[in-house]
Coordinates of C-alpha atoms and ligand atoms in Angstrom, one line a residue:
M167 CA 51.8 52.7 96.7
L168 CA 54.8 51.0 95.0
P169 CA 56.9 48.6 97.0
Y170 CA 60.2 49.6 98.4
A171 CA 63.3 48.7 96.3
E172 CA 67.0 49.0 97.0
P173 CA 68.7 52.1 95.5
Y174 CA 71.6 50.1 94.1
K175 CA 72.2 47.2 91.7
I176 CA 74.7 44.4 91.5
K177 CA 77.8 44.7 89.3
M178 CA 80.0 41.9 90.7
I179 CA 78.8 38.6 92.2
E180 CA 80.3 36.2 94.6
P181 CA 79.3 32.5 94.7
M182 CA 77.3 31.1 97.5
Y183 CA 77.6 27.5 98.7
P184 CA 74.4 25.4 98.8
S185 CA 74.6 22.1 100.6
T186 CA 72.5 19.2 101.7
R187 CA 71.4 18.4 105.2
D188 CA 73.7 15.3 105.1
D189 CA 76.7 17.5 104.3
R190 CA 75.8 19.9 107.1
E191 CA 75.3 17.1 109.6
Q192 CA 78.8 15.9 108.9
W193 CA 80.4 19.4 108.9
I194 CA 78.8 20.6 112.1
K195 CA 79.8 17.4 113.8
D196 CA 83.4 17.9 112.7
A197 CA 83.1 21.5 113.9
R198 CA 82.1 20.1 117.4
Y199 CA 78.8 21.9 117.1
N200 CA 80.5 25.3 117.2
L201 CA 79.4 27.5 114.4
F202 CA 82.6 29.6 114.6
N203 CA 84.5 26.4 113.5
L204 CA 82.8 26.1 110.1
K205 CA 84.5 27.0 106.9
S206 CA 82.8 29.7 104.9
H207 CA 82.1 27.3 102.0
Q208 CA 80.1 25.2 104.5
V209 CA 77.8 28.1 105.1
F210 CA 75.0 29.2 102.7
I211 CA 73.9 32.6 104.2
D212 CA 76.2 34.0 106.8
L213 CA 74.5 36.1 109.5
L214 CA 77.3 35.7 112.1
T215 CA 78.1 39.4 112.1
D216 CA 77.8 42.7 110.3
S217 CA 81.4 43.5 111.2
G218 CA 83.7 43.9 108.2
T219 CA 81.3 41.8 106.0
G220 CA 79.7 44.6 104.0
A221 CA 79.9 45.2 100.2
M222 CA 81.9 48.2 99.0
S223 CA 80.5 50.5 96.3
Q224 CA 82.1 51.0 92.8
E225 CA 83.4 54.4 94.2
Q226 CA 85.1 52.7 97.1
W227 CA 86.7 50.1 94.9
S228 CA 87.9 52.9 92.6
A229 CA 89.3 54.7 95.7
L230 CA 91.5 51.7 96.4
M231 CA 93.3 52.2 93.1
S232 CA 94.2 55.8 93.9
G233 CA 95.2 55.2 97.6
D234 CA 98.4 57.0 98.6
E235 CA 100.8 54.7 100.3
S236 CA 103.2 57.3 101.7
Y237 CA 104.4 56.4 105.1
A238 CA 103.8 60.0 106.4
G239 CA 101.4 62.7 105.2
S240 CA 99.5 60.4 102.8
K241 CA 96.9 62.2 100.7
S242 CA 94.4 59.4 101.6
F243 CA 94.9 60.2 105.3
E244 CA 94.1 63.8 104.5
Q245 CA 90.9 62.7 102.7
L246 CA 89.9 60.6 105.7
R247 CA 90.7 63.3 108.2
E248 CA 88.7 65.9 106.3
T249 CA 85.7 63.6 105.9
I250 CA 85.7 62.7 109.6
T251 CA 86.1 66.3 110.7
S252 CA 83.4 67.6 108.4
L253 CA 81.0 64.8 109.6
T254 CA 81.7 65.0 113.3
G255 CA 83.4 68.4 114.0
F256 CA 86.3 66.7 115.8
P257 CA 89.6 68.3 114.5
Y258 CA 92.0 65.6 115.7
V259 CA 92.0 62.1 114.0
L260 CA 94.1 59.0 114.6
P261 CA 93.6 56.0 112.4
T262 CA 93.8 52.5 113.9
H263 CA 93.4 49.0 112.5
Q264 CA 90.0 48.4 114.0
G265 CA 87.6 49.5 116.8
R266 CA 89.2 47.7 119.7
A267 CA 92.6 49.2 118.7
A268 CA 91.1 52.6 119.0
E269 CA 89.9 51.7 122.5
N270 CA 93.3 50.3 123.4
V271 CA 95.1 53.6 122.3
L272 CA 92.5 56.0 123.9
F273 CA 92.1 54.1 127.1
S274 CA 95.9 53.9 127.5
V275 CA 95.6 57.7 128.0
L276 CA 92.4 57.9 129.9
V277 CA 91.8 54.8 132.0
K278 CA 93.8 54.2 135.3
E279 CA 93.6 51.4 137.8
G280 CA 90.6 51.8 140.1
N281 CA 88.6 54.0 137.7
V282 CA 84.9 53.6 137.0
I283 CA 83.5 54.2 133.6
P284 CA 79.7 54.4 133.4
G285 CA 77.9 53.9 130.1
N286 CA 75.1 52.1 128.3
A287 CA 75.8 48.3 128.1
H288 CA 79.5 48.6 127.1
F289 CA 80.5 46.4 124.1
D290 CA 82.6 43.3 125.0
T291 CA 85.9 44.7 123.8
T292 CA 85.2 48.1 125.4
K293 CA 84.6 46.4 128.7
G294 CA 87.6 44.1 128.1
H295 CA 89.9 47.2 127.7
I296 CA 88.5 48.8 130.8
E297 CA 88.8 45.7 133.0
F298 CA 92.2 44.8 131.6
R299 CA 93.3 48.2 133.2
K300 CA 91.8 47.1 136.5
A301 CA 89.0 49.6 136.2
N302 CA 85.2 49.0 136.2
A303 CA 82.5 49.4 133.6
F304 CA 79.1 50.3 135.0
D305 CA 76.0 49.7 133.0
C306 CA 73.5 52.6 133.3
T307 CA 71.1 51.6 130.5
I308 CA 67.4 52.3 131.1
D309 CA 65.5 49.3 132.6
E310 CA 63.2 49.1 129.5
A311 CA 66.2 47.8 127.5
S312 CA 66.1 44.3 129.0
D313 CA 62.3 44.0 128.9
T314 CA 61.2 42.6 125.5
S315 CA 57.5 43.0 126.4
V316 CA 57.7 46.9 126.5
Y317 CA 58.0 49.2 123.6
H318 CA 60.5 52.0 123.8
P319 CA 61.8 53.7 120.7
F320 CA 65.3 54.4 122.2
K321 CA 66.3 51.3 124.3
G322 CA 69.9 52.4 124.1
N323 CA 69.3 55.4 126.4
L324 CA 71.2 56.0 129.6
D325 CA 69.3 56.4 132.9
I326 CA 70.5 59.7 134.4
G327 CA 69.4 58.5 137.8
K328 CA 71.8 55.5 137.5
L329 CA 74.6 57.8 136.3
E330 CA 74.0 60.1 139.3
N331 CA 74.2 57.1 141.6
V332 CA 77.6 56.0 140.2
F333 CA 78.9 59.5 140.8
Q334 CA 77.5 59.5 144.3
V335 CA 79.0 56.2 145.2
Y336 CA 82.5 56.5 143.6
G337 CA 83.0 60.2 143.3
K338 CA 84.0 62.1 140.2
E339 CA 87.7 61.8 140.8
R340 CA 87.5 58.1 139.9
I341 CA 85.4 58.7 136.7
P342 CA 87.6 59.7 133.8
F343 CA 84.7 59.9 131.3
I344 CA 81.2 58.6 130.4
I345 CA 80.9 56.3 127.4
V346 CA 77.8 56.3 125.2
T347 CA 77.5 53.5 122.6
I348 CA 75.6 54.5 119.5
T349 CA 73.7 52.3 118.6
C350 CA 73.9 50.1 121.7
N351 CA 75.2 46.8 120.3
S352 CA 74.8 44.8 123.5
T353 CA 71.1 45.6 123.9
G354 CA 70.4 44.6 120.3
G355 CA 71.4 47.6 118.1
Q356 CA 69.1 49.9 120.0
P357 CA 69.5 53.6 119.4
V358 CA 70.1 56.5 121.8
S359 CA 67.9 59.6 121.4
M360 CA 69.2 63.1 120.8
E361 CA 67.3 64.2 123.9
N362 CA 69.2 61.5 126.0
M363 CA 72.6 62.5 124.5
K364 CA 71.8 66.1 125.5
A365 CA 70.8 65.0 129.0
V366 CA 74.1 63.0 129.3
R367 CA 76.1 66.0 128.1
E368 CA 74.4 68.3 130.7
F369 CA 75.0 65.8 133.4
A370 CA 78.7 65.4 132.5
D371 CA 79.1 69.2 132.4
K372 CA 77.7 69.4 135.9
Y373 CA 80.7 67.3 137.0
G374 CA 83.2 68.5 134.4
I375 CA 83.7 65.0 132.9
P376 CA 84.2 64.3 129.2
V377 CA 81.8 62.2 127.1
I378 CA 83.1 59.7 124.6
F379 CA 81.0 58.0 122.0
D380 CA 81.6 54.4 121.0
A381 CA 80.3 55.2 117.5
A382 CA 80.5 52.0 115.4
R383 CA 76.9 52.4 114.2
F384 CA 76.5 56.2 114.5
A385 CA 74.8 56.6 111.1
E386 CA 72.2 53.9 111.9
N387 CA 71.6 55.8 115.2
A388 CA 71.1 59.0 113.3
Y389 CA 68.5 57.3 111.0
F390 CA 66.5 56.2 114.1
I391 CA 66.6 59.8 115.4
K392 CA 65.4 61.1 112.1
T393 CA 62.6 58.6 111.8
R394 CA 61.5 58.1 115.5
E395 CA 62.3 61.3 117.5
K396 CA 60.1 64.4 117.5
G397 CA 61.5 67.4 115.7
H398 CA 64.1 65.6 113.5
K399 CA 62.0 64.4 110.6
D400 CA 62.9 67.2 108.2
R401 CA 66.7 67.3 109.0
S402 CA 69.3 65.6 106.9
V403 CA 71.2 62.6 108.3
R404 CA 74.4 64.7 108.3
E405 CA 72.8 67.5 110.3
I406 CA 71.7 65.0 112.9
V407 CA 75.2 63.3 112.9
K408 CA 76.9 66.7 113.4
E409 CA 74.6 67.6 116.3
M410 CA 75.1 64.2 117.9
F411 CA 78.9 64.5 117.9
S412 CA 78.7 68.1 119.1
L413 CA 77.4 66.6 122.4
A414 CA 80.7 64.5 122.8
D415 CA 84.3 65.3 123.4
G416 CA 85.6 62.4 121.3
M417 CA 84.9 59.0 119.8
T418 CA 86.2 55.6 119.1
M419 CA 85.1 54.0 115.8
S420 CA 85.0 50.5 114.4
S421 CA 84.9 51.3 110.6
K422 CA 84.0 47.7 109.9
K423 CA 80.4 48.7 110.8
D424 CA 79.1 52.1 109.5
G425 CA 82.4 52.8 107.6
I426 CA 81.3 50.0 105.2
V427 CA 84.9 48.7 104.9
N428 CA 86.2 45.3 105.7
M429 CA 88.9 46.5 108.2
G430 CA 89.7 49.8 109.9
G431 CA 89.0 52.1 112.8
F432 CA 89.8 55.5 114.2
I433 CA 89.8 57.9 117.2
A434 CA 88.6 61.5 116.8
L435 CA 88.9 64.1 119.5
N436 CA 88.4 67.8 120.4
S437 CA 91.3 67.9 122.8
K438 CA 94.7 68.5 121.4
A439 CA 96.3 67.5 124.8
I440 CA 94.6 64.0 124.8
F441 CA 95.4 63.7 121.1
R442 CA 99.1 64.3 121.7
E443 CA 99.2 61.7 124.5
A444 CA 97.3 59.2 122.3
T445 CA 99.7 59.8 119.5
T446 CA 102.5 58.1 121.4
Y447 CA 100.4 55.0 122.1
N448 CA 99.2 55.0 118.5
I449 CA 102.8 54.9 117.2
M450 CA 103.7 52.1 119.7
F451 CA 100.7 49.9 119.1
E452 CA 99.3 50.8 115.6
G453 CA 101.6 52.7 113.3
Y454 CA 102.6 56.2 112.5
I455 CA 99.9 58.8 113.1
T456 CA 98.9 59.3 109.5
Y457 CA 98.2 55.6 108.9
G458 CA 97.8 53.8 112.3
G459 CA 97.5 50.2 110.9
M460 CA 95.7 51.1 107.7
S461 CA 96.9 51.1 104.1
G462 CA 96.5 54.4 102.2
R463 CA 94.0 52.7 99.9
D464 CA 91.9 51.4 102.8
M465 CA 91.8 55.0 104.3
A466 CA 90.6 56.3 100.9
A467 CA 87.8 53.6 100.7
L468 CA 86.8 54.4 104.3
A469 CA 86.5 58.2 103.5
R470 CA 84.1 57.3 100.7
G471 CA 82.3 54.7 102.9
L472 CA 81.6 57.2 105.6
K473 CA 80.0 59.6 103.1
E474 CA 77.8 56.8 101.7
A475 CA 76.8 55.6 105.1
T476 CA 75.5 59.0 106.0
T477 CA 73.0 59.3 103.1
F478 CA 69.4 58.7 103.8
A479 CA 68.9 56.5 100.7
Y480 CA 71.6 54.0 101.9
L481 CA 70.4 54.0 105.6
E482 CA 66.8 53.5 104.5
S483 CA 67.7 50.4 102.4
R484 CA 69.9 49.0 105.2
I485 CA 67.4 49.4 108.0
K486 CA 64.4 48.4 105.9
Q487 CA 66.1 45.1 104.9
V488 CA 66.7 44.3 108.6
H489 CA 63.2 45.2 109.6
Y490 CA 61.7 43.3 106.6
L491 CA 63.2 40.1 108.0
G492 CA 61.9 41.0 111.5
E493 CA 58.4 41.6 110.1
V494 CA 58.2 38.3 108.2
L495 CA 59.3 36.4 111.3
R496 CA 56.8 38.2 113.5
E497 CA 54.0 37.6 111.1
N498 CA 54.8 33.9 111.3
G499 CA 54.4 34.0 115.1
I500 CA 58.1 33.7 115.8
P501 CA 59.1 35.4 119.0
V502 CA 61.5 38.3 118.1
Q503 CA 62.8 41.2 120.2
E504 CA 61.1 44.6 119.5
P505 CA 61.5 47.2 118.4
F506 CA 63.8 45.9 115.8
G507 CA 67.4 47.3 116.1
G508 CA 69.6 48.6 113.3
H509 CA 71.8 45.7 112.3
A510 CA 70.2 42.5 113.5
I511 CA 67.0 40.6 114.4
F512 CA 67.1 38.8 117.7
V513 CA 65.0 35.6 118.0
D514 CA 63.9 34.8 121.6
A515 CA 65.1 31.2 121.7
G516 CA 63.7 30.6 125.2
R517 CA 60.2 31.1 123.9
F518 CA 61.0 29.4 120.6
L519 CA 62.2 26.1 122.2
P520 CA 60.4 25.9 125.5
R521 CA 61.1 22.2 126.0
V522 CA 64.9 22.4 125.9
P523 CA 66.3 22.8 129.5
K524 CA 68.5 25.9 130.1
E525 CA 71.4 23.7 131.1
E526 CA 71.5 22.4 127.5
F527 CA 72.1 25.7 125.8
I528 CA 68.8 26.7 124.3
A529 CA 70.0 29.5 122.0
Q530 CA 72.9 27.4 120.7
T531 CA 70.5 24.6 120.1
L532 CA 68.3 26.9 118.0
A533 CA 71.3 28.3 116.1
L534 CA 72.4 24.7 115.3
E535 CA 68.9 23.7 114.2
L536 CA 68.9 26.7 111.8
Y537 CA 72.2 25.7 110.3
L538 CA 71.2 22.1 109.9
E539 CA 67.9 23.1 108.4
S540 CA 69.2 25.6 105.9
G541 CA 72.9 26.4 106.0
V542 CA 72.2 29.7 107.6
R543 CA 74.8 30.7 110.2
A544 CA 73.5 32.8 113.0
V545 CA 75.1 33.5 116.4
E546 CA 74.2 32.5 119.9
I547 CA 73.7 35.3 122.4
G548 CA 72.9 33.2 125.4
T549 CA 74.5 31.0 128.1
L550 CA 77.6 30.1 126.2
L551 CA 78.3 33.8 125.6
A552 CA 77.4 34.7 129.1
D553 CA 80.1 32.3 130.4
R554 CA 80.7 31.3 134.0
N555 CA 80.8 33.3 137.1
P556 CA 84.5 33.9 137.7
E557 CA 84.3 33.0 141.4
T558 CA 81.8 30.2 141.6
R559 CA 82.5 28.8 138.1
E560 CA 78.8 28.2 137.8
N561 CA 77.2 28.9 134.4
R562 CA 75.6 32.4 134.3
Y563 CA 72.1 32.1 132.8
P564 CA 71.2 35.4 131.1
K565 CA 67.7 36.9 131.3
L566 CA 67.2 36.1 127.6
E567 CA 68.4 33.3 125.4
M568 CA 68.8 34.9 122.0
V569 CA 69.8 33.9 118.4
R570 CA 71.1 36.9 116.5
L571 CA 70.5 37.1 112.8
T572 CA 73.0 39.8 111.8
I573 CA 72.6 41.4 108.4
P574 CA 75.8 42.4 106.5
R575 CA 75.5 45.7 104.6
R576 CA 74.5 45.6 100.9
V577 CA 75.3 41.9 100.6
Y578 CA 72.0 39.9 100.6
T579 CA 68.7 40.3 98.7
R580 CA 65.1 40.1 99.9
N581 CA 65.0 36.5 98.6
H582 CA 67.8 35.7 101.0
M583 CA 65.7 37.2 103.8
D584 CA 62.7 35.1 102.8
Y585 CA 64.9 32.0 102.8
V586 CA 66.1 32.7 106.3
A587 CA 62.5 33.4 107.5
A588 CA 61.2 30.2 105.8
A589 CA 63.9 28.1 107.5
M590 CA 63.0 29.5 110.9
Q591 CA 59.3 28.8 110.1
H592 CA 60.1 25.1 109.3
I593 CA 61.8 24.7 112.7
Y594 CA 59.0 26.5 114.5
Q595 CA 56.5 24.1 113.1
R596 CA 58.3 21.2 114.8
Q597 CA 59.4 23.0 117.9
D598 CA 57.6 20.4 120.1
T599 CA 59.9 17.7 118.9
I600 CA 63.0 19.5 120.0
T601 CA 63.4 18.6 123.6
S602 CA 67.1 18.4 124.3
G603 CA 70.3 20.3 123.5
Y604 CA 74.0 20.0 123.9
K605 CA 76.6 19.5 126.6
I606 CA 80.2 20.9 126.8
R607 CA 83.2 18.7 126.0
Y608 CA 85.8 21.4 126.1
E609 CA 85.8 25.1 127.0
A610 CA 88.4 27.8 127.5
P611 CA 88.6 29.6 130.8
I612 CA 87.4 32.9 129.3
M613 CA 85.5 33.9 126.0
R614 CA 84.6 30.2 125.7
H615 CA 81.9 30.7 123.0
F616 CA 84.6 31.2 120.3
T617 CA 86.3 27.8 120.8
V618 CA 83.9 25.7 122.8
E619 CA 83.4 22.1 121.8
L620 CA 80.0 20.5 122.3
E621 CA 78.3 17.1 122.2
K622 CA 74.8 16.3 121.3
I623 CA 72.6 15.0 124.1
P624 CA 70.7 12.0 122.9
G625 CA 67.1 12.9 122.0
S626 CA 67.9 16.1 120.1
V627 CA 67.0 16.0 116.5
Ligands
PLP905 C1 82.5 46.1 116.8 C2 82.5 47.0 117.9 C3 83.6 47.4 118.6 C4 85.0 46.8 118.3 O1 85.4 47.0 117.0 P1 86.3 46.0 116.2 O2 86.5 46.7 114.9 O3 85.6 44.7 116.1 O4 87.6 45.9 117.0 C5 83.5 48.3 119.6 N1 82.3 48.8 120.0 C6 81.1 48.5 119.3 C7 79.8 49.1 119.7 C8 81.2 47.6 118.3 O5 80.1 47.2 117.6

């Protein structure tokens, strides 16, 4: 059998910035050991996020040139609306400048003080927009999601028993909708099965409650349904996408993910009444209803990006690249979370660096080692991110200390993946010598990981 090869080639290139270990030692010290503080030219391979970091196609770049910048009724908006409606079936579309803006607008209509919104491991900004309105987000993800030792093909699934429990305890009057995140970012880009979406729909119908999809990676989710779930193998990605959205009443979207654009978002809905209410908030917060914070050209590129993202050839190259990195790491004995998700590989830092005490930020220590070793920037998903308990102000130690290697769409090559894996391997070979980590010099009262300043504890390499 011939090896797999990407179904695209490179027309335009962007320089990368190699550096020496001495350079990086100085830069990361100046950055107070916070990877968010680095300048992009101080990073060689940037695996901080897959959000807004993808490469557009020649068709998307061409679409930019023919964008219609009319304030109202732009042709580019029509293209975008038609594309979204034909993919999802939702007739009502509101553009926004990014995903959290879609949440802000839609939740301004739907979420009231004292409400409870059950879902599968709500994304940070989703939870933020719920809690900001003095409502509560309840995580109803299946238990298998937080156990790295068990295999489950759809670790983003909701537990219907947990949903039932939330309805029993709080009553349906306090529950404006159920939110389903596809794929579930917070559990590692894990997909939700079609069967589970159907079960959630049936459950919601029993109570007469709407279902909203947080759909940032809906195309990657459809790929997993096609390749992992019984009965979907011979269906096209778009047929699966259409069926998925037929099980929801509306969606919020961060187009920076599966829209393959650098900025953008939208809301799409079945209900004209909710759309009308949301329109007012969109005009207040985002912009007029036919642009909502996006340029005409950006809407044109997004319309094209959504079409490309829902082709099997694109999705196969995307997911295979992510899984290639995971497989090389696994073959080298490096502890990684499985099954591999859609957009990132999660390295289990707790098992990688067993000698670093948890009080010294194990995952951050590994992410910093990786940067110093190779210039690769990853992101900590551990104690710094988990923050402090708001009442006791004690550090919250999460079940898992993870380093996330997030792969931008269509940006890096297989050689880059090999480089990242080799850097990890070098560190793994001297894991015994890494016995200490970092302590905090400054932290903000909330969301500290973005701006935290750290100091090296003597003994760390
Ligand atoms: C990125 C993301 C968001 C927020 O979108 P932004 O475009 O970053 O504002 C919401 N939900 C999920 C699942 C996401 O991945």
